[in-house]
Coordinates of C-alpha atoms and ligand atoms in Angstrom, one line a residue:
X11 CA -5.4 40.2 14.0
X12 CA -7.5 43.1 11.9
X13 CA -5.1 44.6 9.3
X14 CA -5.8 48.7 9.0
X15 CA -4.5 50.8 6.2
X16 CA -4.0 54.3 7.1
X17 CA -3.7 56.8 2.9
X18 CA -1.5 59.3 3.8
X19 CA 1.5 60.0 6.1
X20 CA 2.0 62.7 7.1
X21 CA 1.7 63.8 11.1
X22 CA -2.0 62.9 11.3
X23 CA -1.1 59.1 10.3
X24 CA 1.6 59.9 13.0
X25 CA -0.5 60.0 15.7
X26 CA -3.0 57.7 14.0
X27 CA -0.5 55.1 14.9
X28 CA 0.6 56.1 18.3
X29 CA -3.0 55.4 19.6
X30 CA -3.1 52.0 17.3
X31 CA 0.0 51.0 19.8
X32 CA -2.0 50.1 21.9
X33 CA -4.7 47.8 20.5
X34 CA -4.3 44.3 18.8
X35 CA -3.9 45.3 15.4
X36 CA -1.4 45.6 12.3
X37 CA -0.9 48.7 10.5
X38 CA -0.3 49.9 7.2
X39 CA 0.3 53.1 5.1
X40 CA 0.4 54.4 1.3
X41 CA 2.2 57.5 1.0
X42 CA 5.1 59.0 -1.6
X43 CA 7.4 59.9 1.0
X44 CA 9.4 57.0 2.7
X45 CA 10.6 60.0 5.1
X46 CA 7.0 61.1 5.6
X47 CA 6.3 61.7 9.5
X48 CA 4.2 58.1 9.8
X49 CA 6.3 56.0 8.0
X50 CA 8.3 55.0 10.7
X51 CA 5.9 54.1 12.7
X52 CA 3.6 52.0 10.9
X53 CA 4.0 48.0 10.8
X54 CA 4.2 47.9 6.8
X55 CA 5.2 51.0 4.8
X56 CA 4.1 51.1 1.1
X57 CA 5.5 54.0 -1.2
X58 CA 3.0 54.7 -3.4
X59 CA 0.6 57.7 -4.9
X60 CA -2.8 57.6 -2.6
X61 CA -4.4 59.6 -5.6
X62 CA -3.1 56.7 -8.2
X63 CA -6.7 53.9 -8.7
X64 CA -4.0 51.1 -8.7
X65 CA -1.3 52.0 -6.4
X66 CA -4.5 52.5 -3.2
X67 CA -6.6 49.5 -4.7
X68 CA -3.4 47.1 -4.4
X69 CA -2.3 48.7 -1.0
X70 CA -6.0 47.9 -0.3
X71 CA -7.1 44.9 -1.5
X72 CA -5.8 42.5 1.6
X73 CA -6.4 44.7 4.5
X74 CA -10.1 44.9 6.7
X75 CA -10.2 48.1 6.5
X76 CA -8.5 51.5 5.4
X77 CA -9.0 55.4 6.3
X78 CA -7.4 58.8 5.5
X79 CA -5.8 60.8 6.7
X80 CA -6.1 63.4 4.0
X81 CA -9.0 63.9 1.6
X82 CA -7.3 64.3 -2.0
X83 CA -7.3 60.2 -2.5
X84 CA -8.5 58.7 -4.9
X85 CA -12.1 57.8 -3.9
X86 CA -13.0 55.1 -7.1
X87 CA -10.3 52.8 -5.9
X88 CA -12.0 52.9 -2.0
X89 CA -15.0 52.1 -3.7
X90 CA -13.9 49.4 -5.6
X91 CA -12.6 48.3 -2.1
X92 CA -15.9 48.8 -0.4
X93 CA -17.9 46.6 -2.7
X94 CA -15.2 43.9 -2.1
X95 CA -16.1 44.0 1.6
X96 CA -12.7 46.6 2.8
X97 CA -14.4 48.8 5.4
X98 CA -13.5 51.7 4.7
X99 CA -13.8 55.4 7.4
X100 CA -15.1 57.6 6.7
X101 CA -17.5 56.0 3.8
X102 CA -16.3 56.8 0.2
X103 CA -19.6 58.3 -0.5
X104 CA -19.2 60.6 2.0
X105 CA -15.4 60.9 0.6
X106 CA -16.7 62.1 -2.9
X107 CA -19.4 64.6 -1.1
X108 CA -17.2 67.0 0.8
X109 CA -13.6 66.5 -1.6
X110 CA -15.8 68.8 -3.8
X111 CA -16.9 72.3 -1.8
X112 CA -20.1 72.3 -4.3
X113 CA -22.1 68.6 -4.0
X114 CA -20.6 69.9 0.3
X115 CA -22.1 72.8 0.4
X116 CA -25.5 70.8 -1.4
X117 CA -25.3 68.5 0.9
X118 CA -26.0 71.2 3.4
X119 CA -28.8 72.5 2.1
X120 CA -30.4 69.2 0.5
X121 CA -30.3 68.4 4.8
X122 CA -31.5 71.8 6.2
X123 CA -27.7 72.7 7.8
X124 CA -27.3 75.9 8.0
X125 CA -24.7 77.4 5.8
X126 CA -23.5 80.8 4.2
X127 CA -25.8 81.1 1.3
X128 CA -23.8 80.6 -1.8
X129 CA -24.4 80.5 -6.0
X130 CA -22.1 77.7 -8.1
X131 CA -19.8 79.7 -11.0
X132 CA -18.2 77.3 -13.2
X133 CA -15.6 80.0 -15.1
X134 CA -14.3 83.3 -13.7
X135 CA -16.0 85.3 -16.9
X136 CA -19.4 84.0 -14.7
X137 CA -17.6 84.9 -11.8
X138 CA -17.6 88.8 -12.9
X139 CA -21.1 89.2 -13.4
X140 CA -21.9 88.2 -9.4
X141 CA -20.7 91.7 -8.5
X142 CA -24.3 92.0 -6.4
X143 CA -23.6 89.4 -4.8
X144 CA -20.1 91.1 -3.2
X145 CA -18.5 90.4 -0.7
X146 CA -18.4 87.1 -0.5
X147 CA -15.6 84.2 -0.5
X148 CA -14.6 82.3 -3.6
X149 CA -14.0 78.5 -2.4
X150 CA -12.6 76.5 -5.5
X151 CA -14.6 73.0 -6.0
X152 CA -11.8 71.0 -5.4
X153 CA -8.3 70.3 -4.8
X154 CA -8.7 73.8 -2.1
X155 CA -6.7 72.9 0.8
X156 CA -4.7 74.9 3.9
X157 CA -6.6 78.7 2.8
X158 CA -5.3 77.8 -0.6
X159 CA -8.3 77.6 -2.6
X160 CA -10.3 80.3 -0.7
X161 CA -9.8 83.9 -1.9
X162 CA -12.2 86.8 -0.2
X163 CA -13.9 88.8 -3.2
X164 CA -14.8 92.1 -1.0
X165 CA -14.9 95.0 -4.0
X166 CA -15.4 93.8 -7.7
X167 CA -11.9 95.1 -8.8
X168 CA -11.5 92.1 -6.1
X169 CA -13.4 89.6 -8.8
X170 CA -10.7 89.0 -10.7
X171 CA -8.6 86.6 -8.2
X172 CA -11.5 83.9 -8.3
X173 CA -11.0 81.1 -9.8
X174 CA -11.2 80.3 -13.5
X175 CA -13.1 76.6 -12.2
X176 CA -16.5 75.3 -10.3
X177 CA -16.7 77.4 -7.7
X178 CA -18.8 78.4 -5.0
X179 CA -19.6 82.1 -4.6
X180 CA -20.5 81.8 -0.8
X181 CA -21.8 85.8 1.1
X182 CA -19.0 86.4 3.1
X183 CA -19.9 86.1 6.7
X184 CA -19.5 88.4 9.9
X185 CA -17.3 86.0 12.1
X186 CA -18.1 86.7 15.6
X187 CA -15.9 83.1 16.5
X188 CA -14.6 80.4 14.8
X189 CA -15.2 77.2 16.0
X190 CA -15.3 73.7 15.4
X191 CA -16.8 70.7 17.0
X192 CA -15.2 66.9 16.7
X193 CA -17.7 64.1 17.0
X194 CA -17.3 60.1 16.8
X195 CA -20.1 58.6 15.3
X196 CA -19.5 54.4 15.5
X197 CA -21.3 51.6 13.1
X198 CA -24.4 52.1 15.0
X199 CA -24.8 55.2 14.9
X200 CA -24.2 56.1 18.0
X201 CA -22.5 59.3 18.6
X202 CA -20.3 61.3 20.3
X203 CA -19.6 65.1 21.0
X204 CA -16.1 66.7 21.9
X205 CA -17.0 69.9 23.2
X206 CA -16.1 73.2 20.4
X207 CA -13.0 74.6 20.1
X208 CA -12.6 77.6 19.2
X209 CA -9.7 79.0 16.7
X210 CA -7.6 82.2 16.2
X211 CA -6.4 81.9 12.9
X212 CA -2.9 83.6 11.3
X213 CA -3.5 86.5 9.3
X214 CA -1.2 86.7 6.5
X215 CA -0.4 82.0 6.7
X216 CA -4.6 81.2 6.9
X217 CA -3.4 78.8 8.8
X218 CA -4.6 78.0 12.8
X219 CA -2.7 79.5 15.4
X220 CA -4.1 78.7 18.2
X221 CA -6.7 77.0 19.7
X222 CA -9.2 76.8 22.9
X223 CA -11.2 74.5 24.7
X224 CA -13.9 74.5 25.1
X225 CA -14.9 77.3 22.9
X226 CA -16.4 80.3 25.4
X227 CA -20.4 79.7 24.4
X228 CA -23.5 80.8 26.2
X229 CA -25.8 77.9 26.7
X230 CA -27.9 78.3 23.1
X231 CA -25.3 79.1 21.2
X232 CA -23.8 75.6 22.8
X233 CA -26.8 73.6 21.7
X234 CA -27.6 75.0 18.2
X235 CA -24.0 73.6 17.5
X236 CA -24.1 70.3 19.1
X237 CA -27.7 70.1 17.1
X238 CA -26.0 71.5 13.7
X239 CA -22.8 69.1 14.2
X240 CA -25.1 65.8 14.4
X241 CA -26.8 66.5 11.7
X242 CA -23.9 67.1 10.0
X243 CA -22.6 63.4 10.5
X244 CA -26.4 61.3 11.4
X245 CA -27.2 62.2 7.9
X246 CA -23.9 61.0 6.3
X247 CA -24.1 57.6 7.1
X248 CA -21.1 56.5 7.7
X249 CA -19.0 55.6 10.8
X250 CA -16.2 57.3 11.6
X251 CA -14.4 60.7 12.8
X252 CA -15.8 64.1 11.4
X253 CA -14.7 67.5 12.3
X254 CA -17.5 70.2 12.2
X255 CA -16.3 73.5 11.4
X256 CA -18.4 76.5 12.0
X257 CA -18.9 80.1 12.4
X258 CA -20.3 82.3 15.0
X259 CA -21.8 85.5 13.6
X260 CA -22.5 88.5 15.3
X261 CA -25.7 87.7 15.4
X262 CA -25.4 85.2 17.9
X263 CA -26.5 82.2 13.9
X264 CA -24.3 79.0 13.6
X265 CA -23.6 78.8 10.4
X266 CA -21.1 75.6 9.4
X267 CA -18.4 76.5 7.3
X268 CA -17.1 73.2 6.2
X269 CA -16.8 69.0 7.7
X270 CA -13.6 67.4 7.5
X271 CA -14.8 63.2 7.3
X272 CA -11.4 62.6 9.5
X273 CA -9.4 63.0 12.7
X274 CA -8.2 66.8 12.0
X275 CA -5.8 69.6 13.7
X276 CA -9.2 71.3 15.8
X277 CA -8.3 67.6 18.0
X278 CA -4.7 67.8 18.5
X279 CA -5.6 69.1 21.6
X280 CA -7.7 65.4 22.8
X281 CA -4.5 63.3 22.7
X282 CA -4.0 65.2 26.3
X283 CA -6.8 67.5 27.2
X284 CA -9.5 64.3 26.6
X285 CA -9.9 61.1 28.4
X286 CA -10.0 59.4 25.2
X287 CA -8.3 61.3 22.2
X288 CA -9.7 61.8 18.4
X289 CA -6.8 58.9 17.3
X290 CA -7.7 56.7 19.9
X291 CA -11.8 57.0 19.6
X292 CA -11.3 56.1 15.2
X293 CA -9.1 53.4 16.3
X294 CA -11.9 52.4 18.9
X295 CA -14.5 52.7 15.6
X296 CA -12.9 50.8 13.6
X297 CA -11.6 47.6 15.4
X298 CA -15.6 47.9 16.7
X299 CA -15.1 48.7 20.5
X300 CA -16.9 50.8 22.5
X301 CA -16.7 54.6 22.6
X302 CA -14.5 56.2 24.6
X303 CA -15.5 59.3 26.5
X304 CA -15.0 62.0 24.9
X305 CA -14.9 64.5 28.5
X306 CA -11.9 67.0 28.8
X307 CA -9.7 66.5 31.7
X308 CA -8.2 69.9 32.2
X309 CA -9.3 73.5 30.0
X310 CA -6.7 73.4 27.0
X311 CA -5.2 75.9 24.8
X312 CA -3.5 74.0 21.6
X313 CA -0.9 76.3 19.5
X314 CA 1.0 75.1 16.1
X315 CA 4.3 75.0 15.5
X316 CA 4.8 76.3 12.3
X317 CA 8.2 77.1 10.2
X318 CA 9.5 80.0 10.8
X319 CA 9.3 82.9 8.1
X320 CA 12.8 82.9 5.8
X321 CA 13.8 79.6 6.4
X322 CA 13.6 76.7 4.3
X323 CA 15.9 73.3 4.4
X324 CA 16.8 71.6 7.0
X325 CA 14.9 71.9 10.3
X326 CA 16.5 72.9 14.0
X327 CA 13.8 74.0 16.2
X328 CA 14.9 77.3 18.9
X329 CA 13.5 77.4 22.6
X330 CA 12.7 73.3 22.6
X331 CA 14.3 72.8 26.2
X332 CA 12.4 76.5 27.2
X333 CA 9.2 75.4 26.6
X334 CA 9.0 71.4 28.0
X335 CA 10.5 74.0 31.5
X336 CA 6.6 74.8 31.3
X337 CA 4.0 73.0 33.7
X338 CA 1.7 70.8 31.4
X339 CA 3.0 71.4 28.0
X340 CA 3.1 68.7 25.8
X341 CA 5.5 68.5 23.1
X342 CA 4.3 67.5 19.5
X343 CA 7.0 67.4 16.7
X344 CA 5.9 65.4 13.5
X345 CA 9.5 64.7 12.8
X346 CA 9.5 66.9 9.5
X347 CA 13.1 66.8 8.2
X348 CA 12.6 70.6 6.4
X349 CA 10.9 72.9 7.4
X350 CA 9.4 75.7 5.2
X351 CA 7.3 78.9 6.0
X352 CA 4.2 78.3 7.0
X353 CA 4.6 74.7 7.6
X354 CA 2.9 72.8 9.7
X355 CA 6.3 70.6 11.5
X356 CA 4.0 70.5 15.3
X357 CA 1.8 71.1 18.0
X358 CA 1.7 71.7 22.1
X359 CA -1.1 71.6 23.5
X360 CA -0.9 73.2 27.7
X361 CA -3.6 72.8 29.9
X362 CA -4.5 74.8 33.2
X363 CA -8.1 75.4 35.3
X364 CA -6.7 79.1 34.6
X365 CA -8.2 81.0 30.5
X366 CA -5.2 83.5 31.4
X367 CA -2.4 80.4 32.1
X368 CA -3.3 79.1 29.0
X369 CA -3.5 81.9 26.8
X370 CA -0.5 83.0 28.6
X371 CA 1.7 79.9 28.3
X372 CA 0.5 79.6 24.8
X373 CA 1.9 82.9 23.7
X374 CA 5.3 82.2 25.6
X375 CA 5.5 79.1 23.6
X376 CA 4.3 80.9 20.1
X377 CA 7.0 83.2 20.6
X378 CA 9.9 80.5 22.3
X379 CA 9.7 77.4 20.2
X380 CA 11.1 78.3 16.6
X381 CA 11.5 75.8 14.0
X382 CA 14.6 77.1 11.7
X383 CA 16.9 76.0 9.4
Ligands
ADP169 P1 -10.0 75.6 3.6 O1 -10.6 74.3 3.7 O2 -8.7 75.7 2.6 O3 -8.9 75.4 5.3 P2 -11.4 78.1 4.7 O4 -13.3 77.2 4.0 O5 -11.8 76.5 6.0 O6 -11.1 76.9 3.8 O7 -11.9 78.9 4.6 C1 -10.1 79.7 5.5 C2 -11.1 80.6 6.4 O8 -11.4 81.2 4.9 C3 -12.0 80.1 7.3 O9 -11.2 80.0 7.7 C4 -12.5 81.4 7.5 O10 -11.2 82.2 8.4 C5 -12.1 82.4 6.0 N1 -13.9 82.2 5.5 C6 -14.3 81.4 4.9 N2 -15.4 81.2 4.7 C7 -16.2 82.2 4.9 C8 -17.1 83.1 5.1 N3 -18.7 82.5 3.9 N4 -17.0 84.4 5.5 C9 -15.3 85.2 6.1 N5 -14.9 83.6 5.8 C10 -14.6 83.0 5.4

């Protein structure tokens, strides 16, 4: 039986393991927190730091394959494992490109993939010279996550809020829609596209709030989106699953914001709303099975359940029974013991043929199911 490891034990690892239960595979997780969401669902849990060379190397050396649920891992160890014959999804070279926003932007440029215009700034002093590039968005090269490495800079006074580290300064896009498309690619280079999803963000926390599938796009825009997504993954030359996040601007142009080379928040709804979920798909790819069917069974909306403001500590869920009464609402709680404001605690997917019904029920879920203490 194949032995496959996951670096990171958060909710993505947890849902990946739920799907693994259907396949002949022995699962391993490396994570520092023994109480993490994935700890109790894998066959073998190893406590260790995914950013540490020795921890990752020793974890991976007896495995057939290894994957990630977060980009911030020790890439050097993955490279060594790869040379020793361990299959790594995605390839470490891709991880190197993606986890540094400067290299990621240069990748899009080299492959003529449309993405917002940018320059590189190495320090705050250098950023101060770039008044004429405003309004813009400053993005730290390495280490940003969930909006924490991103600053919107509208005026020259705001330049002081930028990062004093190698960063990307990107032209502010006049956003009409934020969308994302999941795509799977196997070892033979065959691809399977999921329909794009459309996102709405919580303006204060910068976290994904609601996500509608399929995104409402005209045919021409949809074709552009699909062509761009395929161009992004084809040039990586790596099997795996990817989420390509894009902006559709007010002129109908499609621009890549960023890519995640792994299972992703924007594919959670595929568990119930699609024939083959993103998690199932990644196992198929890693185990060398045929790609699954990405078609939607029904349109869906996904709501993230995030820790309520003013509540930090042992979590108690309010409104769970009420939400479980909603027809075609599927609740996922991630098993995190502690909540804090803005922490992703779970999600709910709602299926319906009717968009009005999806909007109505997702608002209800958002108001009713609360992660408090
Ligand atoms: P993270 O990787 O931390 O999630 P993103 O690069 O996705 O950061 O940026 C977070 C949010 O900032 C985006 O979802 C978008 O709303 C806004 N944003 C990012 N880049 C731009 C841009 N060039 N123009 C306008 N808004 C942007």
